[in-house]
Amino acid sequence: MSRFLIKPELPYCKGCGHHLIVRNTVKALEALGASPLDVVLVTDIGCHGIVDGNFATHTVHGLHGRSVALAAGIAMGLPPEKKVIVYIGDGGATIGLQHILEAARMNVDLTVVVHNNMLYGMTGGQPSGLTPTGFRTVLTPQGYPLPHHDLPRLVLDAGAPFAARVVGLGDFSDVLRQALEVEGFALVEVLEICVSYGVKMNPDLGLRPDAQTGLGGANPGPRLRELARETGYEPGVWTGPTRPAFRPARRETASLLDMPPVLPKHSSPLAGRMTLILAGSAGEGVQQAAELLAQAAIAAGLYATKKSMYPVTVGVGFSTAEIVLSRSPIFYHGVSEPDVMVVTSADGLENQRKRIDQMRGGILWLDASLPVPETGAEVRITDFRGRAGARNAALYALLTILRATGVVPPEAFLEAVAESPIGRHIDPSRW
Amino acid sequence: MNETRSYPVLVDGSRLIAEACVRAGADAYVGYPITPASLIFFYASRRFPIALPAPDEITALQWMAGLSAAGHLPVSATSFPGFALMVESVNMAYMMELPMLVILVQRLGPATGSATAGAQGDLFLLNGLMSGGYPLPVFCISDLEDCWLLPPVALQTAVDLRTPVVLLTSKEMVMTQESFDLARLAEIEPVHRTFYDGPGPYCTYDPGDGLVPPFLPVGNDQHQVRLNASTHDRCGIIQHTSDESMANTRRLPAKVESRTPVLYSLDEQEGAQTLVVTWDITSGAAREAVAALRAQGVPVSLLIPRTLLPLPAVYLETVDRYPRVVIAEENHQGQLAHLLFGRRIPPHVRLVTAIGRMIRPDEIAREVVR
């Protein structure tokens, strides 16, 4: 018995081609001189997947259709000398086609062996994406009406360096050995017939298993080969351009907390809490201006929070920031009725119209280009956009408010701007 | 970081979570972008030793399971639409007993809902996540300090219990920038992890005298490792419903029930007749409400669970001691309230709920003094 098997009796139906896939896999591994613990066999759901208990390799039995993704994770996590093999059926390959294409595109170091018996065997003989036209299944007794996927062509198109299709008869271990030798993604599609459903539903094919050998039919080779040819399943070995297998390298990275402290160099007259909403348009620096205000507030010895709101299309429409400044720690950072509402564009006005309408007090700072909305707030109109340009209207608006109220010293804000990336391009103190 | 001097910065929870994960020993991040979890993905991509962008969330969880099987400690963050795709694979990892951390950032549902609106709507989902009703450890962040403290706890639990763990949070918790003193952050001890080094044969699911089997990665040179998502015996061989396999399946909830750390804060005030219970983002509003009430001379106590699931018995014992309980959470029906009291909420329990906005401190305070 092979050192790769701990039990020679395989758990498959008599005559099932899965026997031959196991025998040929074992022969290929022996030809490679591999050791069982250098091999991880990942099996999908399906009859092929109950073979784990026979293998002396590491074995992983996962979900239906997901085994290639699971195996990709294993291969990406192991050193290159380990061989990761996937056993998957035509049903699993149909479910997990994207996983197969993705692993091929990435060139993950895997050998995928597709047990293509042209239908879902374990669940009762339903057609899969690899069922060929005209093939009869339990659900399509008149013959399957659609064409099948061409897996080798798909994976080669996706970038696999190796793909093969073999008729599952006799010794095809050399093709499996070639696949296992590839450093990167390799797929071998093995054509078989399900002795329970495929043979039964397609009696005209003469694929009855041989009573003595249990393998194929009395003379199955020509018939299975013929069926493969008739249905467009041409056997072959194909190679694509070789490239390094994908292996994520471990990186050295820097702490995310290596950020400069915002030291309290200024002071603020704020005794309690102030809430401010800054509403403008995407691309006009609203979020950055709000963040700089929060930093300036910290530099003035206050606690600060800043939230952002914008539509899912980040680059267009409104952009709104909610800021809370406080003398004492802030636990709740929501803003319902703001003390200060700053609107620098029509998008911002539209976004905050309801809240502006509900303001019973506070101050509304409004760009001069905008219509004055209904509100209980005191309205102050300033030409933010005209003075600083649309791109800097939000920044200028906050500076204007700080100059008028002193809640945070304007110098703290100007310093925050100067120390930020935009400080190299603009000097708001000139406004 | 200097422990004596303050180190004020403007920071968001996502940054603290990503940094805390790496310091605790998580070495691989598998991400798929989704609002409001994308900020964690952004930071993780800069910080984790291995960071992989996955093509979808099913792949993300499968890659994580593979990496975990190979001995890594993987993390991902997502929100409901992505988490929904992960559910079968989380069940797989639970059955295979693979440590990993999934950070679930709640947003407003159902379905795609509002990607940029916060919510606390996924507790029911997590409570019934496993087919069979088995518990998954779920911890929940209630402030920026938790963003630092809970990832290491969650990762250690994942390793100690050999299980996926969910760290629950929500949009406003991980995306709001707040002034914060980095000097308050304690050093993080890397997760303590050992691999099986005994004699063979190694049986992947043999817990010995305990409830958690020692871990050994696939691909190791010492012993064969068998992982199995189907019902299996203690050696990982598929079984139907044998006594051994059923004992193995019963062990899964037993280990989670008995060994998940119970973390919460209970701030009880002398003479208080009312207990406020809250979690996640509403904790901030509750803290302010409680502080305001106490300032007015109204005694009130506050319970903030950090271990949400399996629901610790101490929460039930605590709520039983109060004649009035106010439960505040940002969802439609009061999900924690239902876990504590069932569908029939008793009259002495008042719910403060909201969807599409944060609950305000005054709403909680009003219910306390009603």
PDB file of N, CA and C in Angstrom, chain A residues 138-186:
ATOM      1  N   VAL A 138     -31.164  13.405 -13.862  1.00  0.00           N
ATOM      2  CA  VAL A 138     -32.446  13.124 -13.219  1.00  0.00           C
ATOM      3  C   VAL A 138     -33.447  14.256 -13.495  1.00  0.00           C
ATOM      4  N   LEU A 139     -32.948  15.500 -13.513  1.00  0.00           N
ATOM      5  CA  LEU A 139     -33.841  16.642 -13.736  1.00  0.00           C
ATOM      6  C   LEU A 139     -34.027  16.978 -15.214  1.00  0.00           C
ATOM      7  N   THR A 140     -33.178  16.431 -16.078  1.00  0.00           N
ATOM      8  CA  THR A 140     -33.292  16.712 -17.519  1.00  0.00           C
ATOM      9  C   THR A 140     -33.275  15.395 -18.284  1.00  0.00           C
ATOM     10  N   PRO A 141     -34.341  14.594 -18.128  1.00  0.00           N
ATOM     11  CA  PRO A 141     -34.349  13.272 -18.764  1.00  0.00           C
ATOM     12  C   PRO A 141     -34.343  13.348 -20.292  1.00  0.00           C
ATOM     13  N   GLN A 142     -34.744  14.498 -20.838  1.00  0.00           N
ATOM     14  CA  GLN A 142     -34.716  14.635 -22.304  1.00  0.00           C
ATOM     15  C   GLN A 142     -33.349  15.099 -22.797  1.00  0.00           C
ATOM     16  N   GLY A 143     -32.448  15.326 -21.895  1.00  0.00           N
ATOM     17  CA  GLY A 143     -31.121  15.830 -22.282  1.00  0.00           C
ATOM     18  C   GLY A 143     -30.947  17.264 -21.844  1.00  0.00           C
ATOM     19  N   TYR A 144     -29.759  17.562 -21.356  1.00  0.00           N
ATOM     20  CA  TYR A 144     -29.477  18.917 -20.845  1.00  0.00           C
ATOM     21  C   TYR A 144     -29.355  19.880 -22.022  1.00  0.00           C
ATOM     22  N   PRO A 145     -30.057  21.015 -21.965  1.00  0.00           N
ATOM     23  CA  PRO A 145     -30.136  21.863 -23.167  1.00  0.00           C
ATOM     24  C   PRO A 145     -28.990  22.858 -23.356  1.00  0.00           C
ATOM     25  N   LEU A 146     -28.149  23.033 -22.350  1.00  0.00           N
ATOM     26  CA  LEU A 146     -27.173  24.129 -22.433  1.00  0.00           C
ATOM     27  C   LEU A 146     -25.754  23.616 -22.610  1.00  0.00           C
ATOM     28  N   PRO A 147     -24.873  24.469 -23.114  1.00  0.00           N
ATOM     29  CA  PRO A 147     -23.462  24.053 -23.225  1.00  0.00           C
ATOM     30  C   PRO A 147     -22.779  24.099 -21.854  1.00  0.00           C
ATOM     31  N   HIS A 148     -21.675  23.392 -21.725  1.00  0.00           N
ATOM     32  CA  HIS A 148     -20.939  23.352 -20.457  1.00  0.00           C
ATOM     33  C   HIS A 148     -19.808  24.372 -20.459  1.00  0.00           C
ATOM     34  N   HIS A 149     -19.368  24.728 -19.258  1.00  0.00           N
ATOM     35  CA  HIS A 149     -18.161  25.560 -19.139  1.00  0.00           C
ATOM     36  C   HIS A 149     -16.949  24.789 -19.634  1.00  0.00           C
ATOM     37  N   ASP A 150     -15.999  25.512 -20.155  1.00  0.00           N
ATOM     38  CA  ASP A 150     -14.717  24.909 -20.516  1.00  0.00           C
ATOM     39  C   ASP A 150     -13.700  25.370 -19.474  1.00  0.00           C
ATOM     40  N   LEU A 151     -13.580  24.570 -18.400  1.00  0.00           N
ATOM     41  CA  LEU A 151     -12.770  25.000 -17.250  1.00  0.00           C
ATOM     42  C   LEU A 151     -11.307  25.266 -17.586  1.00  0.00           C
ATOM     43  N   PRO A 152     -10.633  24.353 -18.302  1.00  0.00           N
ATOM     44  CA  PRO A 152      -9.219  24.637 -18.610  1.00  0.00           C
ATOM     45  C   PRO A 152      -9.056  25.965 -19.353  1.00  0.00           C
ATOM     46  N   ARG A 153      -9.965  26.225 -20.317  1.00  0.00           N
ATOM     47  CA  ARG A 153      -9.835  27.485 -21.055  1.00  0.00           C
ATOM     48  C   ARG A 153     -10.076  28.680 -20.134  1.00  0.00           C
ATOM     49  N   LEU A 154     -11.065  28.553 -19.245  1.00  0.00           N
ATOM     50  CA  LEU A 154     -11.360  29.662 -18.324  1.00  0.00           C
ATOM     51  C   LEU A 154     -10.168  29.977 -17.426  1.00  0.00           C
ATOM     52  N   VAL A 155      -9.555  28.929 -16.875  1.00  0.00           N
ATOM     53  CA  VAL A 155      -8.440  29.215 -15.936  1.00  0.00           C
ATOM     54  C   VAL A 155      -7.203  29.711 -16.684  1.00  0.00           C
ATOM     55  N   LEU A 156      -7.009  29.211 -17.914  1.00  0.00           N
ATOM     56  CA  LEU A 156      -5.871  29.721 -18.699  1.00  0.00           C
ATOM     57  C   LEU A 156      -6.092  31.200 -19.023  1.00  0.00           C
ATOM     58  N   ASP A 157      -7.333  31.548 -19.388  1.00  0.00           N
ATOM     59  CA  ASP A 157      -7.657  32.961 -19.653  1.00  0.00           C
ATOM     60  C   ASP A 157      -7.420  33.805 -18.402  1.00  0.00           C
ATOM     61  N   ALA A 158      -7.692  33.201 -17.240  1.00  0.00           N
ATOM     62  CA  ALA A 158      -7.524  33.950 -15.985  1.00  0.00           C
ATOM     63  C   ALA A 158      -6.055  34.044 -15.576  1.00  0.00           C
ATOM     64  N   GLY A 159      -5.183  33.308 -16.249  1.00  0.00           N
ATOM     65  CA  GLY A 159      -3.751  33.441 -15.951  1.00  0.00           C
ATOM     66  C   GLY A 159      -3.086  32.208 -15.386  1.00  0.00           C
ATOM     67  N   ALA A 160      -3.792  31.077 -15.367  1.00  0.00           N
ATOM     68  CA  ALA A 160      -3.167  29.851 -14.831  1.00  0.00           C
ATOM     69  C   ALA A 160      -2.016  29.421 -15.729  1.00  0.00           C
ATOM     70  N   PRO A 161      -0.909  28.982 -15.139  1.00  0.00           N
ATOM     71  CA  PRO A 161       0.186  28.506 -15.975  1.00  0.00           C
ATOM     72  C   PRO A 161      -0.010  27.080 -16.496  1.00  0.00           C
ATOM     73  N   PHE A 162      -0.982  26.357 -15.932  1.00  0.00           N
ATOM     74  CA  PHE A 162      -1.155  24.958 -16.336  1.00  0.00           C
ATOM     75  C   PHE A 162      -2.623  24.553 -16.214  1.00  0.00           C
ATOM     76  N   ALA A 163      -3.122  23.878 -17.265  1.00  0.00           N
ATOM     77  CA  ALA A 163      -4.464  23.311 -17.199  1.00  0.00           C
ATOM     78  C   ALA A 163      -4.492  22.070 -18.071  1.00  0.00           C
ATOM     79  N   ALA A 164      -5.260  21.087 -17.651  1.00  0.00           N
ATOM     80  CA  ALA A 164      -5.327  19.843 -18.428  1.00  0.00           C
ATOM     81  C   ALA A 164      -6.720  19.239 -18.305  1.00  0.00           C
ATOM     82  N   ARG A 165      -7.060  18.460 -19.313  1.00  0.00           N
ATOM     83  CA  ARG A 165      -8.292  17.658 -19.218  1.00  0.00           C
ATOM     84  C   ARG A 165      -7.930  16.234 -19.628  1.00  0.00           C
ATOM     85  N   VAL A 166      -8.296  15.284 -18.772  1.00  0.00           N
ATOM     86  CA  VAL A 166      -8.021  13.878 -19.102  1.00  0.00           C
ATOM     87  C   VAL A 166      -9.323  13.085 -19.023  1.00  0.00           C
ATOM     88  N   VAL A 167      -9.387  12.044 -19.834  1.00  0.00           N
ATOM     89  CA  VAL A 167     -10.484  11.092 -19.675  1.00  0.00           C
ATOM     90  C   VAL A 167     -10.072  10.171 -18.534  1.00  0.00           C
ATOM     91  N   GLY A 168     -10.974   9.995 -17.585  1.00  0.00           N
ATOM     92  CA  GLY A 168     -10.607   9.308 -16.341  1.00  0.00           C
ATOM     93  C   GLY A 168     -10.515   7.810 -16.486  1.00  0.00           C
ATOM     94  N   LEU A 169      -9.600   7.365 -17.329  1.00  0.00           N
ATOM     95  CA  LEU A 169      -9.399   5.929 -17.546  1.00  0.00           C
ATOM     96  C   LEU A 169      -7.906   5.640 -17.468  1.00  0.00           C
ATOM     97  N   GLY A 170      -7.582   4.501 -16.922  1.00  0.00           N
ATOM     98  CA  GLY A 170      -6.190   4.060 -16.934  1.00  0.00           C
ATOM     99  C   GLY A 170      -5.271   4.951 -16.124  1.00  0.00           C
ATOM    100  N   ASP A 171      -4.076   5.095 -16.604  1.00  0.00           N
ATOM    101  CA  ASP A 171      -3.034   5.806 -15.857  1.00  0.00           C
ATOM    102  C   ASP A 171      -2.899   7.237 -16.382  1.00  0.00           C
ATOM    103  N   PHE A 172      -3.379   8.191 -15.637  1.00  0.00           N
ATOM    104  CA  PHE A 172      -3.171   9.607 -16.015  1.00  0.00           C
ATOM    105  C   PHE A 172      -2.333  10.310 -14.940  1.00  0.00           C
ATOM    106  N   SER A 173      -1.550   9.496 -14.228  1.00  0.00           N
ATOM    107  CA  SER A 173      -0.774  10.059 -13.114  1.00  0.00           C
ATOM    108  C   SER A 173       0.283  11.042 -13.596  1.00  0.00           C
ATOM    109  N   ASP A 174       0.750  10.858 -14.840  1.00  0.00           N
ATOM    110  CA  ASP A 174       1.801  11.761 -15.295  1.00  0.00           C
ATOM    111  C   ASP A 174       1.268  13.194 -15.460  1.00  0.00           C
ATOM    112  N   VAL A 175       0.019  13.303 -15.878  1.00  0.00           N
ATOM    113  CA  VAL A 175      -0.581  14.656 -15.996  1.00  0.00           C
ATOM    114  C   VAL A 175      -0.717  15.274 -14.601  1.00  0.00           C
ATOM    115  N   LEU A 176      -1.140  14.475 -13.639  1.00  0.00           N
ATOM    116  CA  LEU A 176      -1.246  14.987 -12.262  1.00  0.00           C
ATOM    117  C   LEU A 176       0.125  15.369 -11.709  1.00  0.00           C
ATOM    118  N   ARG A 177       1.143  14.554 -12.062  1.00  0.00           N
ATOM    119  CA  ARG A 177       2.499  14.885 -11.599  1.00  0.00           C
ATOM    120  C   ARG A 177       2.945  16.223 -12.186  1.00  0.00           C
ATOM    121  N   GLN A 178       2.682  16.407 -13.471  1.00  0.00           N
ATOM    122  CA  GLN A 178       3.037  17.699 -14.093  1.00  0.00           C
ATOM    123  C   GLN A 178       2.335  18.858 -13.387  1.00  0.00           C
ATOM    124  N   ALA A 179       1.064  18.646 -13.073  1.00  0.00           N
ATOM    125  CA  ALA A 179       0.292  19.710 -12.394  1.00  0.00           C
ATOM    126  C   ALA A 179       0.887  19.999 -11.018  1.00  0.00           C
ATOM    127  N   LEU A 180       1.250  18.941 -10.301  1.00  0.00           N
ATOM    128  CA  LEU A 180       1.803  19.118  -8.947  1.00  0.00           C
ATOM    129  C   LEU A 180       3.171  19.784  -8.978  1.00  0.00           C
ATOM    130  N   GLU A 181       3.861  19.653 -10.090  1.00  0.00           N
ATOM    131  CA  GLU A 181       5.187  20.268 -10.189  1.00  0.00           C
ATOM    132  C   GLU A 181       5.121  21.760 -10.495  1.00  0.00           C
ATOM    133  N   VAL A 182       3.973  22.214 -10.944  1.00  0.00           N
ATOM    134  CA  VAL A 182       3.832  23.641 -11.272  1.00  0.00           C
ATOM    135  C   VAL A 182       3.938  24.470  -9.999  1.00  0.00           C
ATOM    136  N   GLU A 183       4.746  25.495 -10.019  1.00  0.00           N
ATOM    137  CA  GLU A 183       4.765  26.438  -8.883  1.00  0.00           C
ATOM    138  C   GLU A 183       3.750  27.530  -9.178  1.00  0.00           C
ATOM    139  N   GLY A 184       2.568  27.292  -8.741  1.00  0.00           N
ATOM    140  CA  GLY A 184       1.474  28.204  -9.046  1.00  0.00           C
ATOM    141  C   GLY A 184       0.212  27.398  -9.252  1.00  0.00           C
ATOM    142  N   PHE A 185      -0.733  27.996  -9.936  1.00  0.00           N
ATOM    143  CA  PHE A 185      -2.049  27.374 -10.055  1.00  0.00           C
ATOM    144  C   PHE A 185      -2.091  26.361 -11.195  1.00  0.00           C
ATOM    145  N   ALA A 186      -2.591  25.169 -10.898  1.00  0.00           N
ATOM    146  CA  ALA A 186      -2.765  24.154 -11.927  1.00  0.00           C
ATOM    147  C   ALA A 186      -4.125  23.493 -11.731  1.00  0.00           C
TER     148      ALA A 186
END
